[in-house]
Coordinates of C-alpha atoms in Angstrom, one line a residue:
Chain A
M69 CA 16.4 27.3 19.6
R70 CA 14.0 29.6 17.8
R71 CA 16.6 31.0 15.5
G72 CA 18.0 27.5 14.9
G73 CA 14.5 26.4 13.8
I74 CA 14.2 29.2 11.3
L75 CA 17.6 28.6 9.9
T76 CA 17.0 24.9 9.5
N77 CA 13.7 25.4 7.7
I78 CA 15.3 28.1 5.4
A79 CA 18.1 25.7 4.5
L80 CA 15.5 22.9 3.8
W81 CA 13.6 25.1 1.4
L82 CA 16.8 26.2 -0.3
I83 CA 17.6 22.6 -1.0
A84 CA 14.0 22.1 -2.2
V85 CA 14.4 25.0 -4.7
F86 CA 17.7 23.4 -5.9
A87 CA 16.0 20.0 -6.4
L88 CA 12.9 21.4 -8.1
A89 CA 14.1 24.4 -10.1
P90 CA 15.4 22.5 -13.1
L91 CA 12.1 20.5 -13.4
A92 CA 10.0 23.6 -12.9
W93 CA 12.0 25.5 -15.5
M94 CA 11.6 22.6 -17.9
V95 CA 7.8 22.7 -17.6
S96 CA 7.7 26.5 -17.9
V97 CA 9.9 26.6 -21.0
S98 CA 7.9 23.8 -22.6
F99 CA 5.0 26.2 -22.8
M100 CA 7.0 29.1 -24.3
S101 CA 6.9 30.1 -27.9
P102 CA 9.8 29.1 -30.1
G103 CA 12.9 31.1 -29.4
E104 CA 11.5 32.7 -26.2
A105 CA 13.9 31.0 -23.8
S106 CA 17.0 32.2 -25.7
S107 CA 17.0 35.7 -24.4
F108 CA 18.6 37.6 -21.6
P109 CA 17.7 37.7 -18.8
P110 CA 16.3 34.1 -19.0
P111 CA 12.5 34.4 -18.8
L112 CA 11.1 32.4 -15.9
L113 CA 7.5 32.2 -17.1
P114 CA 6.1 32.1 -20.7
T115 CA 4.6 35.4 -21.8
K116 CA 1.8 33.6 -23.8
P117 CA 1.7 30.0 -22.5
S118 CA 0.7 27.6 -25.3
G119 CA 0.8 23.8 -25.9
A120 CA 2.2 24.4 -29.4
N121 CA 5.5 22.7 -28.6
F122 CA 3.7 19.5 -27.6
V123 CA 1.6 19.6 -30.8
A124 CA 4.7 20.2 -32.9
L125 CA 6.6 17.4 -31.1
F126 CA 3.9 14.8 -31.8
A127 CA 3.2 16.1 -35.3
N128 CA 6.8 16.5 -36.6
T129 CA 8.6 13.6 -34.8
D130 CA 7.8 10.0 -34.0
M131 CA 7.3 10.9 -30.4
A132 CA 4.0 9.0 -30.1
R133 CA 5.7 5.8 -31.3
Y134 CA 8.7 6.2 -29.0
L135 CA 6.3 6.8 -26.1
A136 CA 4.4 3.6 -27.0
N137 CA 7.7 1.6 -27.4
S138 CA 8.9 2.7 -24.0
L139 CA 5.5 2.0 -22.3
V140 CA 5.4 -1.5 -23.9
L141 CA 9.0 -2.3 -23.1
A142 CA 8.8 -1.1 -19.5
T143 CA 5.6 -3.0 -18.9
L144 CA 7.0 -6.2 -20.3
A145 CA 10.3 -5.8 -18.4
T146 CA 8.3 -5.4 -15.2
L147 CA 6.2 -8.5 -15.8
L148 CA 9.3 -10.5 -16.6
S149 CA 11.2 -9.3 -13.6
L150 CA 8.2 -9.9 -11.3
T151 CA 7.7 -13.5 -12.6
F152 CA 11.4 -14.6 -12.5
N153 CA 12.7 -12.8 -9.5
V154 CA 9.7 -13.4 -7.2
M155 CA 9.8 -17.2 -7.9
A156 CA 13.5 -17.4 -7.3
G157 CA 13.5 -15.0 -4.3
Y158 CA 10.8 -17.1 -2.6
A159 CA 12.6 -20.3 -3.2
F160 CA 15.9 -19.0 -1.8
A161 CA 14.0 -17.9 1.3
K162 CA 11.6 -20.7 2.0
L163 CA 12.3 -23.9 0.0
R164 CA 15.1 -26.3 0.7
F165 CA 17.3 -27.6 -2.1
R166 CA 20.9 -28.7 -2.3
G167 CA 23.5 -26.0 -2.7
R168 CA 21.0 -23.2 -1.9
D169 CA 23.1 -21.1 0.4
Q170 CA 26.3 -21.5 -1.7
L171 CA 24.4 -20.5 -4.9
F172 CA 22.9 -17.4 -3.1
R173 CA 26.4 -16.4 -2.0
V174 CA 27.6 -16.6 -5.6
L175 CA 24.7 -14.4 -6.7
L176 CA 25.6 -11.8 -4.1
T177 CA 29.2 -11.5 -5.2
A178 CA 27.9 -10.8 -8.7
L179 CA 26.6 -7.5 -7.3
V180 CA 30.2 -6.0 -7.5
I181 CA 30.4 -6.6 -11.2
P182 CA 29.3 -3.6 -13.2
A183 CA 26.7 -4.5 -15.8
Q184 CA 28.6 -2.8 -18.5
V185 CA 31.3 -5.6 -18.4
A186 CA 28.7 -8.0 -19.7
M187 CA 27.5 -5.7 -22.5
I188 CA 29.8 -6.5 -25.4
P189 CA 29.4 -10.3 -25.2
L190 CA 25.7 -9.9 -24.5
F191 CA 25.4 -8.0 -27.8
L192 CA 27.2 -10.9 -29.5
I193 CA 24.9 -13.4 -27.9
C194 CA 21.9 -11.4 -29.0
K195 CA 23.3 -11.3 -32.4
S196 CA 23.7 -15.0 -32.6
L197 CA 20.2 -15.5 -31.3
G198 CA 19.0 -13.1 -34.0
I199 CA 17.4 -10.6 -31.6
V200 CA 19.6 -7.6 -32.2
N201 CA 17.3 -4.6 -33.2
S202 CA 14.3 -6.3 -31.6
F203 CA 12.3 -5.7 -28.4
A204 CA 13.3 -9.2 -27.3
G205 CA 16.9 -8.0 -27.4
V206 CA 16.1 -5.0 -25.2
L207 CA 14.3 -7.2 -22.7
V208 CA 17.0 -9.9 -22.3
P209 CA 19.0 -8.3 -19.4
S210 CA 15.8 -7.4 -17.4
I211 CA 14.5 -11.0 -17.2
A212 CA 16.1 -11.7 -13.8
S213 CA 18.3 -9.6 -11.6
V214 CA 20.4 -10.4 -8.5
F215 CA 19.0 -7.3 -6.8
G216 CA 15.4 -8.3 -7.5
I217 CA 16.0 -11.9 -6.1
F218 CA 17.7 -10.4 -3.1
L219 CA 14.9 -7.9 -2.4
V220 CA 12.2 -10.6 -2.6
R221 CA 14.2 -13.1 -0.5
Q222 CA 14.7 -10.5 2.3
Y223 CA 11.0 -10.0 2.4
A224 CA 9.9 -13.6 2.0
L225 CA 12.1 -14.7 4.9
S226 CA 9.3 -13.3 7.2
I227 CA 6.6 -15.7 5.9
P228 CA 6.0 -18.1 8.8
D229 CA 7.0 -21.7 7.9
E230 CA 4.0 -23.1 9.8
M231 CA 1.6 -21.4 7.3
L232 CA 3.3 -23.2 4.4
E233 CA 3.6 -26.5 6.3
A234 CA -0.1 -26.4 7.2
A235 CA -1.0 -26.0 3.5
R236 CA 1.3 -28.9 2.6
I237 CA -0.3 -31.2 5.2
D238 CA -3.7 -30.2 3.6
G239 CA -2.3 -31.6 0.4
A240 CA -1.7 -28.3 -1.5
S241 CA 0.9 -28.5 -4.3
E242 CA 3.9 -26.2 -4.2
G243 CA 2.5 -24.2 -7.2
R244 CA -0.8 -23.8 -5.4
I245 CA 0.9 -22.7 -2.2
F246 CA 2.9 -20.1 -4.2
R247 CA -0.2 -18.7 -5.8
A248 CA -2.7 -18.9 -2.9
I249 CA -0.5 -18.1 0.1
V250 CA 2.9 -16.7 -1.0
L251 CA 1.9 -14.2 -3.7
P252 CA -0.7 -12.4 -1.5
T253 CA 1.7 -12.2 1.4
L254 CA 4.4 -10.7 -0.9
K255 CA 2.1 -8.0 -2.3
P256 CA 4.0 -5.0 -0.8
I257 CA 7.4 -6.2 -2.2
L258 CA 5.8 -6.9 -5.5
A259 CA 4.8 -3.3 -5.7
T260 CA 8.3 -2.3 -4.8
L261 CA 9.9 -4.5 -7.3
A262 CA 7.5 -3.5 -10.0
T263 CA 8.3 0.2 -9.4
F264 CA 12.0 -0.5 -9.5
S265 CA 11.7 -2.6 -12.7
F266 CA 9.5 -0.1 -14.5
L267 CA 11.6 3.0 -13.7
G268 CA 14.8 1.1 -14.4
S269 CA 13.6 -0.1 -17.8
W270 CA 12.1 3.3 -18.7
S271 CA 15.3 5.2 -17.9
D272 CA 17.8 2.7 -19.3
F273 CA 19.9 4.3 -22.0
L274 CA 23.1 2.4 -22.9
W275 CA 21.7 -1.0 -23.6
P276 CA 18.8 0.2 -25.9
L277 CA 21.3 2.5 -27.6
I278 CA 23.5 -0.5 -28.4
I279 CA 20.9 -3.1 -29.3
L280 CA 18.4 -1.0 -31.4
N281 CA 19.2 0.4 -34.8
D282 CA 15.9 1.2 -36.5
S283 CA 14.6 4.6 -35.6
E284 CA 11.0 3.3 -35.3
K285 CA 12.0 0.9 -32.6
Q286 CA 13.8 3.5 -30.4
T287 CA 12.9 4.1 -26.8
L288 CA 12.1 7.6 -25.5
P289 CA 15.5 8.3 -23.9
V290 CA 17.4 7.2 -27.0
A291 CA 15.1 9.1 -29.2
L292 CA 15.3 12.2 -27.1
A293 CA 19.1 12.1 -27.1
N294 CA 19.0 11.9 -30.9
L295 CA 16.4 14.6 -31.2
S296 CA 18.4 16.9 -29.0
R297 CA 21.4 16.6 -31.3
E298 CA 19.4 17.5 -34.3
H299 CA 17.5 20.3 -32.6
V300 CA 20.2 22.0 -30.6
Q301 CA 18.5 25.4 -31.1
D302 CA 14.9 24.4 -30.3
V303 CA 15.1 24.7 -26.5
E304 CA 11.3 24.9 -26.1
L305 CA 10.7 21.8 -28.3
M306 CA 13.3 19.8 -26.3
M307 CA 11.8 20.8 -23.0
A308 CA 8.4 19.5 -24.3
G309 CA 10.2 16.3 -25.1
S310 CA 11.7 16.1 -21.7
V311 CA 8.3 16.7 -20.1
V312 CA 6.9 13.8 -22.1
T313 CA 9.7 11.6 -21.0
L314 CA 9.6 12.5 -17.3
L315 CA 5.9 12.8 -16.7
P316 CA 5.1 9.1 -16.6
V317 CA 7.9 8.2 -14.2
L318 CA 7.3 11.1 -11.9
A319 CA 3.6 10.2 -11.7
L320 CA 4.4 6.6 -11.1
F321 CA 6.9 7.6 -8.4
L322 CA 4.4 9.9 -6.6
L323 CA 1.8 7.2 -6.7
L324 CA 4.1 4.4 -5.4
Q325 CA 6.8 6.3 -3.5
R326 CA 6.0 4.5 -0.2
Y327 CA 7.0 1.1 -1.8
Y328 CA 9.9 2.6 -3.7
I329 CA 11.6 4.1 -0.7
A330 CA 10.9 1.1 1.5
G331 CA 12.6 -1.1 -1.1
L332 CA 15.6 1.3 -1.3
M333 CA 16.1 1.0 2.4
A334 CA 15.7 -2.8 2.5
G335 CA 18.1 -3.2 -0.4
S336 CA 20.9 -1.1 1.0
V337 CA 20.9 -0.9 4.8
K338 CA 20.0 -4.4 5.8
G339 CA 22.5 -6.1 3.5
Chain B
M78 CA 12.4 -35.5 -3.2
N79 CA 9.4 -34.0 -4.8
R80 CA 9.9 -30.7 -2.9
E81 CA 13.5 -30.5 -4.0
R82 CA 12.3 -30.7 -7.6
A83 CA 9.6 -28.1 -7.0
A84 CA 12.3 -25.8 -5.5
W85 CA 14.4 -26.1 -8.6
G86 CA 11.4 -25.3 -10.7
F87 CA 11.2 -22.0 -8.9
V88 CA 14.8 -21.0 -9.1
A89 CA 15.9 -22.5 -12.4
P90 CA 14.2 -19.9 -14.7
A91 CA 15.9 -17.0 -13.0
L92 CA 19.2 -18.8 -12.7
I93 CA 19.2 -19.8 -16.3
A94 CA 18.5 -16.3 -17.4
L95 CA 21.2 -14.9 -15.1
G96 CA 23.7 -17.5 -16.3
L97 CA 23.0 -17.0 -19.9
F98 CA 22.6 -13.2 -20.0
F99 CA 25.0 -12.1 -17.2
F100 CA 27.5 -14.7 -15.9
L101 CA 28.3 -16.2 -19.4
P102 CA 28.8 -12.7 -20.9
V103 CA 31.1 -11.6 -18.0
V104 CA 33.3 -14.7 -18.6
A105 CA 33.1 -14.2 -22.3
A106 CA 34.2 -10.5 -21.9
L107 CA 37.4 -11.7 -20.2
I108 CA 38.1 -14.1 -23.0
L109 CA 37.2 -11.5 -25.7
S110 CA 39.6 -9.1 -24.1
F111 CA 42.4 -11.5 -25.1
T112 CA 41.3 -11.5 -28.8
D113 CA 41.4 -9.1 -31.6
F114 CA 37.6 -9.3 -32.2
D115 CA 36.7 -6.5 -34.6
I116 CA 34.4 -5.8 -37.5
Y117 CA 36.0 -8.6 -39.6
A118 CA 35.5 -11.2 -36.9
L119 CA 31.9 -9.9 -36.5
A120 CA 31.4 -10.8 -40.2
D121 CA 33.2 -14.1 -40.0
I122 CA 34.3 -15.6 -36.8
G123 CA 37.2 -17.3 -38.7
N124 CA 39.0 -14.0 -38.6
L125 CA 39.3 -14.1 -34.8
R126 CA 42.8 -14.5 -33.3
F127 CA 44.0 -14.7 -29.7
V128 CA 46.4 -11.9 -29.0
G129 CA 47.2 -12.5 -25.4
L130 CA 47.7 -9.3 -23.5
D131 CA 48.1 -7.2 -26.6
N132 CA 44.8 -5.3 -26.0
Y133 CA 45.9 -4.3 -22.5
L134 CA 49.4 -3.3 -23.7
H135 CA 47.9 -1.3 -26.5
L136 CA 45.5 0.3 -24.0
L137 CA 48.4 1.6 -21.9
Q138 CA 49.8 3.3 -25.0
T139 CA 46.6 4.9 -26.0
P140 CA 46.6 8.6 -24.9
L141 CA 42.8 8.9 -25.0
F142 CA 42.5 6.0 -22.6
W143 CA 44.7 7.8 -20.1
K144 CA 42.7 10.9 -20.7
A145 CA 39.4 9.0 -20.1
L146 CA 40.9 7.5 -16.9
G147 CA 42.0 10.9 -15.7
N148 CA 38.6 12.4 -16.5
T149 CA 36.8 9.6 -14.7
A150 CA 39.1 9.9 -11.7
W151 CA 38.4 13.7 -11.6
F152 CA 34.7 13.1 -11.8
V153 CA 34.8 10.5 -8.9
L154 CA 37.2 12.6 -6.7
L155 CA 35.1 15.7 -7.1
G156 CA 31.7 14.1 -7.2
V157 CA 31.7 11.5 -4.5
P158 CA 32.6 13.8 -1.6
L159 CA 30.3 16.5 -2.8
S160 CA 27.4 14.1 -3.3
I161 CA 27.8 12.6 0.1
A162 CA 28.2 15.9 1.8
M163 CA 25.0 17.2 0.1
S164 CA 23.1 14.0 1.0
L165 CA 24.4 14.1 4.6
A166 CA 23.4 17.8 5.0
A167 CA 19.9 17.1 3.6
A168 CA 19.4 14.1 5.8
L169 CA 20.6 15.8 8.9
L170 CA 18.4 18.9 8.3
L171 CA 15.4 16.7 7.5
D172 CA 16.0 14.6 10.6
S173 CA 16.0 17.7 12.8
K174 CA 13.1 18.0 15.2
L175 CA 12.7 21.6 14.1
A176 CA 12.1 20.7 10.5
R177 CA 8.6 21.2 9.1
F178 CA 6.9 19.5 6.1
K179 CA 9.3 16.6 6.3
G180 CA 7.2 14.3 4.1
I181 CA 6.8 16.7 1.3
L182 CA 10.4 17.8 1.4
R183 CA 11.7 14.2 1.3
T184 CA 9.6 13.6 -1.8
V185 CA 10.9 16.7 -3.4
Y186 CA 14.5 15.9 -2.7
F187 CA 14.0 12.4 -4.1
A188 CA 12.3 13.5 -7.3
P189 CA 15.5 14.0 -9.3
V190 CA 16.6 10.5 -8.5
V191 CA 13.7 8.9 -10.3
T192 CA 14.0 11.2 -13.4
T193 CA 15.2 9.8 -16.6
L194 CA 18.9 10.7 -17.0
V195 CA 18.8 11.6 -20.6
A196 CA 15.8 13.9 -20.2
V197 CA 17.4 15.8 -17.3
A198 CA 20.7 16.0 -19.0
V199 CA 18.9 17.8 -21.9
I200 CA 17.5 20.2 -19.3
W201 CA 20.8 20.8 -17.6
R202 CA 22.5 21.4 -21.0
Y203 CA 20.3 24.5 -21.4
L204 CA 20.5 25.5 -17.7
L205 CA 24.3 25.6 -18.2
H206 CA 24.1 27.7 -21.4
T207 CA 26.8 30.4 -21.3
K208 CA 24.5 33.2 -22.5
Y209 CA 21.0 32.3 -21.7
G210 CA 21.4 29.7 -18.9
L211 CA 19.7 30.1 -15.6
V212 CA 22.9 29.0 -13.7
N213 CA 25.0 31.8 -15.1
W214 CA 22.2 34.3 -14.6
V215 CA 22.0 33.4 -10.9
L216 CA 25.8 33.5 -10.6
G217 CA 25.7 36.9 -12.3
G218 CA 23.3 38.1 -9.6
I219 CA 26.1 37.6 -7.0
G220 CA 28.7 39.1 -9.2
I221 CA 30.3 36.0 -10.8
G222 CA 31.0 36.5 -14.5
P223 CA 29.6 34.2 -17.1
I224 CA 31.2 30.7 -17.1
D225 CA 31.3 28.7 -20.3
W226 CA 30.3 25.6 -18.4
L227 CA 30.1 23.0 -21.2
G228 CA 32.5 24.7 -23.6
D229 CA 35.5 25.3 -21.5
P230 CA 37.5 22.1 -20.8
H231 CA 38.3 23.3 -17.3
W232 CA 34.6 23.7 -16.4
S233 CA 33.0 20.8 -18.3
M234 CA 33.7 18.2 -15.7
P235 CA 32.7 20.3 -12.7
A236 CA 29.5 21.2 -14.6
I237 CA 28.7 17.5 -15.0
V238 CA 29.5 16.9 -11.3
L239 CA 27.0 19.7 -10.4
F240 CA 24.4 18.0 -12.5
A241 CA 25.2 14.5 -11.0
V242 CA 25.0 15.8 -7.4
W243 CA 21.6 17.3 -8.2
K244 CA 20.4 14.0 -9.7
N245 CA 21.7 11.7 -7.0
F246 CA 21.8 13.3 -3.6
G247 CA 18.3 12.2 -2.7
Y248 CA 19.2 8.5 -3.1
N249 CA 21.9 8.6 -0.4
M250 CA 19.9 10.9 1.7
I251 CA 17.2 8.2 2.1
I252 CA 19.8 5.6 3.2
I253 CA 21.4 8.1 5.6
L254 CA 18.0 9.0 7.0
A255 CA 17.4 5.3 7.7
G256 CA 20.8 5.1 9.4
L257 CA 20.0 8.2 11.5
Q258 CA 16.9 6.4 12.9
T259 CA 19.1 3.6 14.2
I260 CA 21.1 5.9 16.5
P261 CA 19.5 5.7 20.0
E262 CA 18.0 8.9 21.2
E263 CA 19.5 8.3 24.7
L264 CA 23.0 8.9 23.3
H265 CA 22.0 12.4 22.1
E266 CA 20.2 13.0 25.4
A267 CA 23.3 12.0 27.5
A268 CA 25.6 14.1 25.4
R269 CA 23.3 17.1 25.8
I270 CA 23.2 16.7 29.6
D271 CA 27.0 16.5 29.6
G272 CA 26.9 20.0 28.0
A273 CA 27.9 19.0 24.4
S274 CA 27.1 21.6 21.8
A275 CA 25.2 20.7 18.6
W276 CA 28.5 20.5 16.7
Q277 CA 30.1 18.3 19.3
R278 CA 27.1 15.9 19.3
L279 CA 27.3 15.7 15.5
R280 CA 31.0 14.9 15.7
H281 CA 31.0 12.5 18.6
V282 CA 27.5 10.9 18.5
T283 CA 25.9 11.2 15.0
L284 CA 28.8 10.7 12.7
P285 CA 30.3 7.7 14.5
G286 CA 26.8 6.1 14.6
L287 CA 26.5 6.7 10.9
A288 CA 29.9 5.3 10.0
P289 CA 28.6 1.9 8.7
V290 CA 25.9 3.6 6.6
L291 CA 28.4 6.1 5.2
L292 CA 30.6 3.3 4.2
V293 CA 27.8 1.6 2.2
V294 CA 26.9 4.9 0.7
S295 CA 30.4 5.8 -0.3
I296 CA 30.9 2.4 -2.0
L297 CA 27.6 2.7 -3.9
T298 CA 28.2 6.3 -4.9
M299 CA 31.7 5.5 -6.1
A300 CA 30.5 2.7 -8.2
G301 CA 27.8 4.9 -9.6
Y302 CA 30.3 7.7 -10.5
F303 CA 32.6 5.3 -12.2
Q304 CA 29.8 4.5 -14.6
L305 CA 29.6 8.0 -16.1
F306 CA 28.3 7.7 -19.6
A307 CA 24.9 9.2 -20.6
E308 CA 25.8 12.7 -19.2
P309 CA 28.7 13.3 -21.6
Y310 CA 26.9 11.5 -24.4
V311 CA 24.0 13.9 -24.2
M312 CA 25.6 17.1 -22.9
T313 CA 29.0 17.3 -24.4
Q314 CA 29.7 14.3 -26.7
G315 CA 33.0 13.8 -24.9
G316 CA 34.1 17.4 -25.6
P317 CA 35.4 20.0 -25.3
A318 CA 38.9 18.9 -26.1
E319 CA 38.0 15.4 -24.9
S320 CA 37.6 16.7 -21.3
T321 CA 34.5 14.6 -20.7
V322 CA 35.4 11.4 -22.3
S323 CA 34.9 8.9 -19.5
I324 CA 36.1 5.3 -19.4
L325 CA 32.6 4.0 -20.4
Y326 CA 32.3 6.6 -23.1
F327 CA 35.7 5.4 -24.4
M328 CA 34.5 1.8 -24.2
Y329 CA 31.3 2.6 -26.1
E330 CA 33.1 4.4 -28.9
Q331 CA 35.7 1.7 -29.3
G332 CA 33.1 -1.1 -29.1
F333 CA 30.1 0.2 -30.9
K334 CA 31.4 3.0 -33.1
W335 CA 34.6 1.5 -34.3
W336 CA 33.6 -2.2 -33.5
N337 CA 36.9 -3.0 -31.7
L338 CA 35.0 -5.4 -29.5
G339 CA 38.1 -7.2 -28.1
F340 CA 39.8 -3.9 -27.3
A341 CA 36.6 -2.5 -25.7
S342 CA 36.3 -5.6 -23.5
A343 CA 39.7 -5.0 -22.2
V344 CA 38.6 -1.4 -21.3
A345 CA 35.6 -2.9 -19.5
F346 CA 37.8 -5.2 -17.5
V347 CA 40.2 -2.4 -16.5
L348 CA 37.2 -0.4 -15.3
F349 CA 36.0 -3.4 -13.3
A350 CA 39.4 -4.1 -11.8
I351 CA 39.8 -0.4 -10.7
M352 CA 36.4 -0.4 -9.1
F353 CA 37.0 -3.7 -7.4
A354 CA 40.3 -2.6 -6.0
L355 CA 39.0 0.7 -4.7
T356 CA 36.0 -1.1 -3.0
L357 CA 38.4 -3.5 -1.2
L358 CA 40.6 -0.6 -0.2
Q359 CA 37.6 1.3 1.2
L360 CA 36.5 -1.8 3.2
R361 CA 40.1 -2.2 4.6
V362 CA 40.5 1.4 5.6
S363 CA 37.1 1.5 7.2
E364 CA 37.7 -1.7 9.1
R365 CA 40.7 -0.1 10.7
W366 CA 38.8 3.1 11.3
M367 CA 35.8 1.5 13.0
R368 CA 37.9 -0.5 15.4

C-alpha cells in the first residue's frame, strides 16, 4: 500500500512535468538573449534574464495591433455567442413551439459534420456579402453554434416551470421573464459558454487564415505563424511571441476553470 | 398564440445564423464538389460548369491525395490509441485514493488543452530541433542518438503525434474522470473482498464500467485527429517529402492556394464521408461489445 502510494504520486508528477515542461521552457527561453537557446546542451535557464525580446517584439513587429485584434474579435465573438445561443437554448428547453423537438434533433445531427466542410462555400458567401478581409467575416461562424445551444438547453431544462408560469400570471412579458428570471438563473452556464467562446475564437486558426488578407487585420495566431516562418532562427523572439499569445488564455482559464471543466463534462458525458 | 410567436423570436436569430452560415454552406459544398469552380469562376460565375463526378475521379488519380489520406490515417492510427491510453492513465492515477494534490495536478494536465495551437506548435518545433532541442537532449541522456524529428519523413508524423498527445490528453482525461465517478464504489469493494488484485479490478470492474465513456472519447478523439491542419502548417509545411500533408492541408492548398474550390470541396466531402463511416463503424462494433 505504502509503496503503491509513492509510485502513484511519482507517476503523477512525471505526467505533470510532461504537461508543463514545454510551457516552462517557453517562458525561460523568452527571457534569454538572442542566440542563447541555440547551443548544446540546451540551457534551461537564461544566464542574464531580460525582457529585451518582448521589447523587440512590440517594437519591430505589429504585435500590439495583432493582440488588440485578437482581443476585440474574441470579445465580440463571445458577446454574439452569448446572445444568440442563450436565447435559442432557453427556448428549446422551456418554450413550446411547433416542430421544436424535430428541429432540435436536426441540430444535433449537425454535430457530426466537420466545420471545414462548410468553409469553402462560407468563404464564397462572405465574398458575395463583401465581408472578406473584414472582422465581420471572421465573426460570421461564431454567431451561433449547435454546441452552444445544446449546452444552454441542458442547463435551462432545470429551471422550474412554476417559476416562469407565476411570472406570466403576474403579467410579465416573455422578454421581461427572460431578462429578470432566466438570465440570472443561467449565470453559471453563461460563464461556461463565455469561456468556451472566448478561447475558441482566440485560438481559431484556419478560418482567420482564409478570410483575412491584410496584415494589419491579422489575429495573433495567424500573425505568429507568419512571423515564425520569417524568423526561423530567432528562437528567443518567437518564444516571447508565444508567451504573448498564450498568457491571456491561460490566465482566463485559471480564473474560470471551474466553469470550463463543468461545461466540458455537461457537453460530453450527459449527451 | 402570442407565446408561440415569442418562442420563435428567441430561436429564430440563432437558427437563421446557423442556416445561413452552416447548413447552407454544407449543402453548397456538396453542389460545388460537382463543379469546376476555380479562379476563373471566382472572377465571373459565368465560367462555372457542372462536371458531375469528375472532381472525385480526378481525386482518385491524384497521388498527393492518396499520400495525404495515408498520412492522415497514420496520424489517426498512431495518435488515437496513444492519446486515449495517456488520458486513461492520467485519469486512473488522479482518481486513486493515494493521489495527493489532485486539484492542482488536474489543472496542470489540462493547461495544454486551452493553449493556442499555433503558439504551442511553434514551441514544439524548437523542442524537437535535431541539434538544440530539449527532446533529443533528454533522449541522449538515456543513450538514444539524435533523431531528426521534423526533417526525417519517417519521424515527422510520430513527432506531430507526440505533440498532439501532449496537447490533448487532458481533455479526454476530464471526461474519463467524470466517467470514473459513476462507477459505484461497492463494485470495487465487492471485488476486493473476493480477493481480486488491483489489475483484475481494473480489467473486470473499472474498464467495463468506463466502456460507454471510452466510446464517446474515442469518437471525439478520432474526429479531432482527422482534422489535422495547423500542426503541419506551422511545424513542417507539409514536409519533409510531403510526409505531413494531411487531408485538410491538401484541401487548404487546393482551395486557397490554387483556388480549385470545386476540387477542394470534393476533398472536404471525402473527409466527411470517411469520418462518418468510421463513426458508424465504431458505434456498431461497440454495440456488439457492450451486449
